């Protein structure tokens, strides 16, 4: 069974930094594109950053220059380095990935989410 588990969320003051991690586990044949999303109550989930298998990245305008997405393929882990955090970055952050489980076709998976709270 494939799982994505996020960690690294927490409470930080405005201007501070956090590093989120998303570890993929289970019977995995291959991992494709991965992404970070965030959601606040009453709003739609929005994509924050994405990274393709060959390392091409894309960022939401609201986080460009402050957030960096990366992966460690050997560890099957994705990261989101968040710097210069703002109160409006407060949200539950979710990781998302296209994964081909061993012996099965590609599917899209979500993690359970990790809370990031930025105080002013």
Tab-separated table of C-alpha atoms in Angstrom:
chain	number	residue	atom	x	y	z
A	1	UNK	CA	0.000	0.000	0.000
A	2	UNK	CA	1.403	3.374	-1.045
A	3	UNK	CA	1.484	6.180	1.503
A	4	UNK	CA	2.612	9.804	1.487
A	5	UNK	CA	3.466	11.185	4.917
A	6	UNK	CA	4.137	14.874	5.486
A	7	UNK	CA	6.109	16.313	8.375
A	8	UNK	CA	7.737	19.568	9.390
A	9	UNK	CA	4.733	21.796	9.922
A	10	UNK	CA	4.331	23.974	12.971
A	11	UNK	CA	4.042	27.485	14.345
A	12	UNK	CA	6.506	30.137	13.225
A	13	UNK	CA	6.701	33.900	13.395
A	14	UNK	CA	6.388	36.020	10.281
A	15	UNK	CA	9.731	36.195	8.493
A	16	UNK	CA	10.746	32.778	9.736
A	17	UNK	CA	11.365	29.522	7.900
A	18	UNK	CA	10.059	25.972	7.867
A	19	UNK	CA	10.985	22.901	5.871
A	20	UNK	CA	8.264	20.434	4.999
A	21	UNK	CA	9.002	16.839	4.041
A	22	UNK	CA	6.875	14.293	2.223
A	23	UNK	CA	8.040	10.693	2.335
A	24	UNK	CA	6.625	8.075	-0.006
A	25	UNK	CA	6.507	4.502	1.246
A	26	UNK	CA	5.098	1.143	0.245
A	27	UNK	CA	5.397	-0.965	-2.848
A	28	UNK	CA	6.475	1.672	-5.364
A	29	UNK	CA	7.710	0.992	-8.872
A	30	UNK	CA	8.133	4.601	-9.937
A	31	UNK	CA	7.330	8.167	-8.833
A	32	UNK	CA	6.360	10.799	-11.375
A	33	UNK	CA	5.485	14.435	-10.855
A	34	UNK	CA	5.106	15.657	-7.270
A	35	UNK	CA	3.570	18.791	-5.841
A	36	UNK	CA	2.693	20.702	-2.699
A	37	UNK	CA	-0.783	22.116	-2.194
A	38	UNK	CA	-2.276	24.151	0.611
A	39	UNK	CA	-5.770	24.792	1.844
A	40	UNK	CA	-7.393	27.169	4.293
A	41	UNK	CA	-10.922	26.659	5.648
A	42	UNK	CA	-13.575	27.793	3.204
A	43	UNK	CA	-11.220	28.020	0.254
A	44	UNK	CA	-10.223	25.690	-2.541
A	45	UNK	CA	-7.010	23.742	-2.301
A	46	UNK	CA	-4.329	25.523	-4.314
A	47	UNK	CA	-1.094	24.279	-5.782
A	48	UNK	CA	1.942	25.923	-4.236
A	49	UNK	CA	4.783	24.256	-6.118
A	50	UNK	CA	5.403	21.292	-8.376
A	51	UNK	CA	8.372	19.326	-9.675
A	52	UNK	CA	8.584	16.910	-12.582
A	53	UNK	CA	10.613	13.703	-12.751
A	54	UNK	CA	13.377	15.550	-14.573
A	55	UNK	CA	13.470	18.334	-11.999
A	56	UNK	CA	11.475	21.069	-13.719
A	57	UNK	CA	9.821	23.228	-11.079
A	58	UNK	CA	6.858	25.567	-11.038
A	59	UNK	CA	5.649	27.930	-8.318
A	60	UNK	CA	2.533	29.881	-7.512
A	61	UNK	CA	3.137	33.604	-7.903
A	62	UNK	CA	2.442	34.117	-4.206
A	63	UNK	CA	5.459	32.019	-3.160
A	64	UNK	CA	7.985	32.661	-5.937
A	65	UNK	CA	11.345	33.656	-4.539
A	66	UNK	CA	10.422	32.448	-1.032
A	67	UNK	CA	9.672	28.722	-1.397
A	68	UNK	CA	11.834	26.018	-2.952
A	69	UNK	CA	10.658	22.548	-3.909
A	70	UNK	CA	13.110	19.683	-4.206
A	71	UNK	CA	13.302	15.901	-4.134
A	72	UNK	CA	15.689	13.234	-2.929
A	73	UNK	CA	14.909	10.352	-5.248
A	74	UNK	CA	16.996	7.871	-3.290
A	75	UNK	CA	14.950	8.609	-0.170
A	76	UNK	CA	11.678	8.965	-2.122
A	77	UNK	CA	11.177	12.229	-0.308
A	78	UNK	CA	10.029	15.657	-1.453
A	79	UNK	CA	10.774	18.869	0.410
A	80	UNK	CA	9.399	22.369	0.546
A	81	UNK	CA	11.751	24.951	1.991
A	82	UNK	CA	9.670	27.946	3.033
A	83	UNK	CA	11.470	31.195	3.827
A	84	UNK	CA	10.240	34.698	4.633
A	85	UNK	CA	6.947	33.242	5.763
A	86	UNK	CA	3.895	35.495	5.923
A	87	UNK	CA	0.663	35.139	7.923
A	88	UNK	CA	-1.149	34.486	4.646
A	89	UNK	CA	0.927	31.329	4.206
A	90	UNK	CA	-1.013	29.819	7.105
A	91	UNK	CA	-2.755	26.682	5.825
A	92	UNK	CA	-2.764	22.918	5.857
A	93	UNK	CA	-0.098	21.794	3.407
A	94	UNK	CA	-0.578	18.574	1.436
A	95	UNK	CA	1.793	16.623	-0.727
A	96	UNK	CA	0.629	15.019	-3.932
A	97	UNK	CA	2.336	12.580	-6.252
A	98	UNK	CA	1.796	10.433	-9.303
A	99	UNK	CA	2.998	6.967	-8.354
A	100	UNK	CA	3.104	3.628	-10.113
A	101	UNK	CA	2.797	0.971	-7.426
A	102	UNK	CA	4.595	-2.288	-8.085
A	103	UNK	CA	2.639	-4.246	-10.666
A	104	UNK	CA	-0.088	-1.610	-11.078
A	105	UNK	CA	-0.861	1.422	-13.216
A	106	UNK	CA	-0.150	5.037	-12.347
A	107	UNK	CA	-2.361	6.634	-9.701
A	108	UNK	CA	-2.469	9.960	-7.900
A	109	UNK	CA	-1.921	10.032	-4.153
A	110	UNK	CA	-2.362	12.584	-1.373
A	111	UNK	CA	-0.778	12.880	2.030
A	112	UNK	CA	-2.764	13.555	5.187
A	113	UNK	CA	-1.637	17.180	5.491
A	114	UNK	CA	0.481	19.155	7.936
A	115	UNK	CA	-0.538	22.439	9.562
A	116	UNK	CA	1.594	25.528	9.033
A	117	UNK	CA	0.720	28.566	11.130
A	118	UNK	CA	2.518	31.876	10.707
A	119	UNK	CA	1.961	34.444	13.440
A	120	UNK	CA	2.232	38.173	12.817
